[in-house]
Short mmCIF file of C-alpha atoms and ligand atoms in Angstrom, two decimals:
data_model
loop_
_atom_site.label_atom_id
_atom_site.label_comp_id
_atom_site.label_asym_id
_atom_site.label_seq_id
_atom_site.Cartn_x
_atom_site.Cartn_y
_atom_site.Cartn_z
CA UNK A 1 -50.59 -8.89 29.60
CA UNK A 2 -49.26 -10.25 26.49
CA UNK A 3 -47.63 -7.13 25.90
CA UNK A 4 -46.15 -6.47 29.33
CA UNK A 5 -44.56 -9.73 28.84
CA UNK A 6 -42.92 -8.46 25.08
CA UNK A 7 -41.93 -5.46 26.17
CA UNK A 8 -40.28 -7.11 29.36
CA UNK A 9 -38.48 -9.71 26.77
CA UNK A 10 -36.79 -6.88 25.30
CA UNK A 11 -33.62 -5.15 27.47
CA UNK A 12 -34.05 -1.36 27.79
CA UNK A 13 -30.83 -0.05 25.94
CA UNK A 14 -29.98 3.09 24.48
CA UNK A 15 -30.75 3.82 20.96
CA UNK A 16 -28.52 2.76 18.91
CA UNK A 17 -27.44 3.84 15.73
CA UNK A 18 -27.03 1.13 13.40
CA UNK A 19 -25.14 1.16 9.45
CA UNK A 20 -26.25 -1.33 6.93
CA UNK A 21 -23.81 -2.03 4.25
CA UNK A 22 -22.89 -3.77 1.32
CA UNK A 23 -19.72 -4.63 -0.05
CA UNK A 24 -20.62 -4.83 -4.19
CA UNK A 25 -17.57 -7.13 -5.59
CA UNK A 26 -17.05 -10.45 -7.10
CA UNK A 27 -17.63 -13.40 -5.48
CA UNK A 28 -15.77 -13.67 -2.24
CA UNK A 29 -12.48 -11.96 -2.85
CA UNK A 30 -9.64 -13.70 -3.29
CA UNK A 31 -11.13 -17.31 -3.51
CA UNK A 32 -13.70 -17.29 -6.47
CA UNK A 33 -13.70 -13.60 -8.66
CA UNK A 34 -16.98 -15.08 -10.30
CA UNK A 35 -20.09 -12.61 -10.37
CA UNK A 36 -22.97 -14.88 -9.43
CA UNK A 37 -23.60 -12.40 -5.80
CA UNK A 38 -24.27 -9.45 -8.54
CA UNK A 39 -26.24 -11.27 -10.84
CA UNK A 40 -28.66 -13.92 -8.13
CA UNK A 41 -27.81 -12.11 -4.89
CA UNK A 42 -27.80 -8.52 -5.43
CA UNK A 43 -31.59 -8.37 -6.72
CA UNK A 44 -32.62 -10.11 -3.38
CA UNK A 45 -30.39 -8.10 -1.31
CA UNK A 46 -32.34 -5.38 -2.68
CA UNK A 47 -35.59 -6.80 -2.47
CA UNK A 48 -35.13 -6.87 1.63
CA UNK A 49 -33.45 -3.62 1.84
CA UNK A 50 -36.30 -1.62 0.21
CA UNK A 51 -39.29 -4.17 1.99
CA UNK A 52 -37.38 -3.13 5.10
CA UNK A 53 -37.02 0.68 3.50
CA UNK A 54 -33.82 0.55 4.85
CA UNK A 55 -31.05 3.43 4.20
CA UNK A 56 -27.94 1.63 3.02
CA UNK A 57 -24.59 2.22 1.87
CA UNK A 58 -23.19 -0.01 -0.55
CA UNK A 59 -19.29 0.63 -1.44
CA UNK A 60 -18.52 -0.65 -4.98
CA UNK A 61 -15.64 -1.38 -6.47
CA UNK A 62 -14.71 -0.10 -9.91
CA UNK A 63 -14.44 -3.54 -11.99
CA UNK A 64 -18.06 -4.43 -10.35
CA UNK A 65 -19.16 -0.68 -11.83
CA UNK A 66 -18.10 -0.96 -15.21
CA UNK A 67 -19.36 -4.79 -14.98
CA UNK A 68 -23.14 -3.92 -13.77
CA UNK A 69 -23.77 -0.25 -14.67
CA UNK A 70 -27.30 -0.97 -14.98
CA UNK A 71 -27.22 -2.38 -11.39
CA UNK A 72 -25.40 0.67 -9.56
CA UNK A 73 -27.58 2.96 -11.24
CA UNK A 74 -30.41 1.02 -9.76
CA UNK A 75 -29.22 1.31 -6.54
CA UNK A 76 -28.39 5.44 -5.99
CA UNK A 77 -32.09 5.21 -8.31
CA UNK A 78 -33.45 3.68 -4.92
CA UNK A 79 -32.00 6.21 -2.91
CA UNK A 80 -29.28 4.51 -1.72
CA UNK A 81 -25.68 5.79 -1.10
CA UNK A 82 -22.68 4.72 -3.28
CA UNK A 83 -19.31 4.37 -1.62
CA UNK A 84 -15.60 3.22 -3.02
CA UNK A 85 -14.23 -0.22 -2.19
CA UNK A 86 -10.99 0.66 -4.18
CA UNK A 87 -11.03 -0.87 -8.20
CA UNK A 88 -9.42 -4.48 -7.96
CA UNK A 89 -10.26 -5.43 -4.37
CA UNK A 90 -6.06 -6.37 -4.01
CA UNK A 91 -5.47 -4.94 -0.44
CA UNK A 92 -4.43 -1.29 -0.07
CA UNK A 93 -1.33 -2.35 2.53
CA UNK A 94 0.09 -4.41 -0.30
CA UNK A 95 -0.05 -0.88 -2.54
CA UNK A 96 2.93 1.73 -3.53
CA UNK A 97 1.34 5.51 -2.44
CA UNK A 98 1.05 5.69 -6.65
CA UNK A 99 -1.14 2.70 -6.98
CA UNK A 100 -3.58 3.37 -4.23
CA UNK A 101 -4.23 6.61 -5.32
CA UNK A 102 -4.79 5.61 -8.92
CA UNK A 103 -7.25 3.09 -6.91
CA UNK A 104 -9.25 5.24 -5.26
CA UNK A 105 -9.27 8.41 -8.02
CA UNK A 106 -9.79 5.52 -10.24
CA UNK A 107 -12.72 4.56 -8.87
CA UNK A 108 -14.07 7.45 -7.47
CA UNK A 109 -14.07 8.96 -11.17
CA UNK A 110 -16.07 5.88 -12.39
CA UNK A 111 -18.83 5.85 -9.26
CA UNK A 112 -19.05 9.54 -9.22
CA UNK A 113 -20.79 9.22 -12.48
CA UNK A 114 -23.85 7.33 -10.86
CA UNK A 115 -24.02 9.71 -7.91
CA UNK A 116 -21.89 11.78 -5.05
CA UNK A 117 -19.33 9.37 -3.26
CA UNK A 118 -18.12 10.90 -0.23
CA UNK A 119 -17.35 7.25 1.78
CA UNK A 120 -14.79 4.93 1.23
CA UNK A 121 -14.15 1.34 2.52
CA UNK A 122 -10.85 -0.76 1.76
CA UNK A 123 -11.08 -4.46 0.47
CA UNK A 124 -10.51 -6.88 3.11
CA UNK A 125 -11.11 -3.74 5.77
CA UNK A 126 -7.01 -3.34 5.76
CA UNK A 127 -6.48 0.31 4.96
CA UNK A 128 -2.84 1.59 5.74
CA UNK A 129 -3.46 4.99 7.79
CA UNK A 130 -0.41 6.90 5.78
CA UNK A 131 -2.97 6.38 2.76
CA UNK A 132 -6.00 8.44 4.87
CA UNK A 133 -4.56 11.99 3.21
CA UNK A 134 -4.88 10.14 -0.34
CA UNK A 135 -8.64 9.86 0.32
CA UNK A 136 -9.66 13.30 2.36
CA UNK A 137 -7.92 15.07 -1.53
CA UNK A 138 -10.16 13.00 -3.31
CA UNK A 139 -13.46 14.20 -1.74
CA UNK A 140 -13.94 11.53 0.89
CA UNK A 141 -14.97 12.48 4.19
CA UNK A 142 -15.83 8.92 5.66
CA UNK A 143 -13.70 5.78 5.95
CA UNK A 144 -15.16 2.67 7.18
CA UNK A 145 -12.26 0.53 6.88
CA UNK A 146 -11.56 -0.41 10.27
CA UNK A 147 -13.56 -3.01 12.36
CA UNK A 148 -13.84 -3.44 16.27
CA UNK A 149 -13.00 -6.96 16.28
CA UNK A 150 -9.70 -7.20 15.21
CA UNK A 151 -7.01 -7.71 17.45
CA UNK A 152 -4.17 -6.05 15.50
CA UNK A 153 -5.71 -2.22 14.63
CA UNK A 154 -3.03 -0.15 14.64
CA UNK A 155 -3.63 3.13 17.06
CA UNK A 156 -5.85 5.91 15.24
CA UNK A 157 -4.15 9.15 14.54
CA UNK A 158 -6.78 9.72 12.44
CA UNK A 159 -6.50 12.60 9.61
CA UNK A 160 -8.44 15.87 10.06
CA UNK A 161 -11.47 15.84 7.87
CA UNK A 162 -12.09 11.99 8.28
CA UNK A 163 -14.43 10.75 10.12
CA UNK A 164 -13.48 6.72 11.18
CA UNK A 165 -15.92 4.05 11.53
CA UNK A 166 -15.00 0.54 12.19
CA UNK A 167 -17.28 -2.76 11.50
CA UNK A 168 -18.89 -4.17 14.42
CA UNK A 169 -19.15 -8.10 13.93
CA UNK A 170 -17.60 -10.24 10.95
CA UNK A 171 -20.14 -10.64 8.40
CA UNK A 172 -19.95 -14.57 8.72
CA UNK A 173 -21.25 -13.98 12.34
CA UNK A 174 -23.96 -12.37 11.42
CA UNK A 175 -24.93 -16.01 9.84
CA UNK A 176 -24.77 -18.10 12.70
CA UNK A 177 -27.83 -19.14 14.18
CA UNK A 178 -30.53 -17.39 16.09
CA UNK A 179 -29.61 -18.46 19.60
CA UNK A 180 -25.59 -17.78 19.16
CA UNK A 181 -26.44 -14.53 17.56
CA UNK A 182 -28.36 -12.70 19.31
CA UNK A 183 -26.05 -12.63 22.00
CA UNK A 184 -23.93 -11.48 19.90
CA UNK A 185 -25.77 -8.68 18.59
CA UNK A 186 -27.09 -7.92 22.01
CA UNK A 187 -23.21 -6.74 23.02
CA UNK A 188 -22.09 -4.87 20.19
CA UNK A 189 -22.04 -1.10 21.33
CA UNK A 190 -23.20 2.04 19.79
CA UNK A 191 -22.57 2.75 16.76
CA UNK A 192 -23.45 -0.78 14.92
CA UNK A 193 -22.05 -1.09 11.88
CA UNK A 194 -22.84 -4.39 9.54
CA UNK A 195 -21.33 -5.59 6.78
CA UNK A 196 -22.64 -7.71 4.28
CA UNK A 197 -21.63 -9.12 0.42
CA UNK A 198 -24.22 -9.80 -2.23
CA UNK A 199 -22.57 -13.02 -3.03
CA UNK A 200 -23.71 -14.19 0.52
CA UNK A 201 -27.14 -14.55 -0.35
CA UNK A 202 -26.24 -16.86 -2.63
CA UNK A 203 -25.84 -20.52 -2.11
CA UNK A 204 -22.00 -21.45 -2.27
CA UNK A 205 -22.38 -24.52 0.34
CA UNK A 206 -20.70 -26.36 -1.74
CA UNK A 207 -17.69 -23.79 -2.84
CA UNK A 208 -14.39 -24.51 -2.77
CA UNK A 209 -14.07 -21.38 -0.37
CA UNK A 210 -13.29 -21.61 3.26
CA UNK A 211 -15.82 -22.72 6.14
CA UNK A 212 -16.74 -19.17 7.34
CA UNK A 213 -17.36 -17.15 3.58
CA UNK A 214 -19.86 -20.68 2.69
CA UNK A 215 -22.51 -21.75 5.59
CA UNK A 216 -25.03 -21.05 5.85
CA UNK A 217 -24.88 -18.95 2.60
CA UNK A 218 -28.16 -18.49 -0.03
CA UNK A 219 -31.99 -18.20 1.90
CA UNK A 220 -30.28 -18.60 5.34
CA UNK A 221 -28.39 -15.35 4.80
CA UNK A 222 -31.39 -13.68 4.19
CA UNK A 223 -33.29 -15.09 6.43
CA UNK A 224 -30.26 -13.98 8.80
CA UNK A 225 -30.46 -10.16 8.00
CA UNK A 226 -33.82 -9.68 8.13
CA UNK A 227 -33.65 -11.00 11.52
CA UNK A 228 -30.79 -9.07 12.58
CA UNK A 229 -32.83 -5.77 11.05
CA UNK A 230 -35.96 -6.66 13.59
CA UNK A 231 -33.95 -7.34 15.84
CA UNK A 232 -32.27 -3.75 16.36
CA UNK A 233 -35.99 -2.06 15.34
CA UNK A 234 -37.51 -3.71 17.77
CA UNK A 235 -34.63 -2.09 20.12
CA UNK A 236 -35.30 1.27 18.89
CA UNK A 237 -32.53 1.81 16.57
CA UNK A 238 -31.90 4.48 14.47
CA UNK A 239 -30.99 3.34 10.69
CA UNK A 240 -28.28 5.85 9.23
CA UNK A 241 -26.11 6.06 5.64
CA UNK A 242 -22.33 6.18 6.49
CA UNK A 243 -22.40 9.59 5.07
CA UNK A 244 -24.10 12.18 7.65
CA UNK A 245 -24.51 15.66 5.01
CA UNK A 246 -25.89 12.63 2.51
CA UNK A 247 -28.77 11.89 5.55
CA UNK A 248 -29.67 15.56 5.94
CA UNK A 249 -30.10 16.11 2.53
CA UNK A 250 -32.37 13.13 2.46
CA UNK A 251 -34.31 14.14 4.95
CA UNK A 252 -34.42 17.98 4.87
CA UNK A 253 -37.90 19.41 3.87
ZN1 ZN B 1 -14.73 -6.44 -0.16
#
């Protein structure tokens, strides 16, 4: 009976396919630029991930590389995949052709020395798409730069050899409580893309940062994911790195 009753608590919905990711940067870009997500949050981010044995994708930008080498190598060490959040996180639509190109070689050069980087996201998800060509001749065949809830996405031309896609829910959503989120979660579509930051999971309550990047930040936040994880598991999702060829190898015999 009991489990009629759990299984009847849960809507039937198809599978989903659902991206965790991680934006690896200072501290909430462009209020704070300290490091205190990489050197408090990070190693519990990573705690969950692996207790969860979650794939993830973590896009780094190049400052946080050079900064915490030993950290990016843990990562791709735990099987995770490495993706480019540009060097500087400065936005990419405020960027001559020249300079976003020396952002993403840039940085591709410096992450490609901890493992393959075939994905790219841009700071602040604003990614001009006249810079898309700049990124399929560097090797990168995914962009997640674009998210579902903003109003003002321009149309999607797209570029041939890119595959697009866009973030689901603002991370600071994902942080509200229990009973406003999971509606929430229940009426995101297929595919689900998250996004979180490791400075999120620590606590900056009482930051001089706006409203949204500080509540509920530190042991809520985690608290927060892992509920959000169980919550798509127990709906049957499938758990996928942003790169496909990087899941086949992974899981080829
Ligand atoms: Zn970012």
């Amino acid at each position: 009976m009991a489990r009629r009753l759990t299984a009847m608590a849960v809507p039937l919905e198809p599978r989903a396919d659902v991206y965790v990711t991680v934006d690896v940067e200072p501290d909430c870009p462009p209020y704070l630029w300290t490091w205190r997500g990489m050197e408090e949050g990070m190693p519990r981010l990573l705690e969950l991930i692996d207790a969860e044995a979650l794939p993830a994708t973590f896009f780094v930008t190049g400052a946080t590389a050079e900064r915490y080498p030993q950290t990016i190598r843990e990562i791709a060490a735990r099987g995770h995949e490495i993706g480019c959040h540009g060097y500087s996180h400065a936005a990419f639509d405020t960027f001559s052709e020249d300079e976003a190109r020396r952002e993403i070689v840039g940085t591709n050069r410096i992450l490609r020395g901890f493992a393959p980087v075939r994905s790219f996201r841009a700071p602040y998800l604003r990614f001009p798409e006249r810079f898309l060509p700049l990124l399929a001749a560097d090797g990168i065949a995914n962009d997640a730069s674009r998210a579902r809830y903003k109003r003002k996405e321009p149309a999607n031309p797209g570029f041939p050899g890119i595959r697009r896609l866009s973030a689901s829910i603002p991370t600071s959503l994902m942080r509200l409580p229990a009973l406003i989120r999971t509606p929430l979660l229940s009426a995101l579509r297929d595919p689900v893309v998250l996004f979180v930051h490791p400075w999120e999971f620590v606590d900056l309550t009482r930051a001089s940062i706006p409203f949204d990047c500080r509540f509920r930040t530190g042991q809520p936040a985690l608290d927060d994911l892992r509920a959000t994880i169980a919550f798509f598991r127990r709906r049957g999702a499938r758990f996928r790195y942003v790169d496909p060829e990087r899941e086949a190898a992974a899981t080829s015999p």
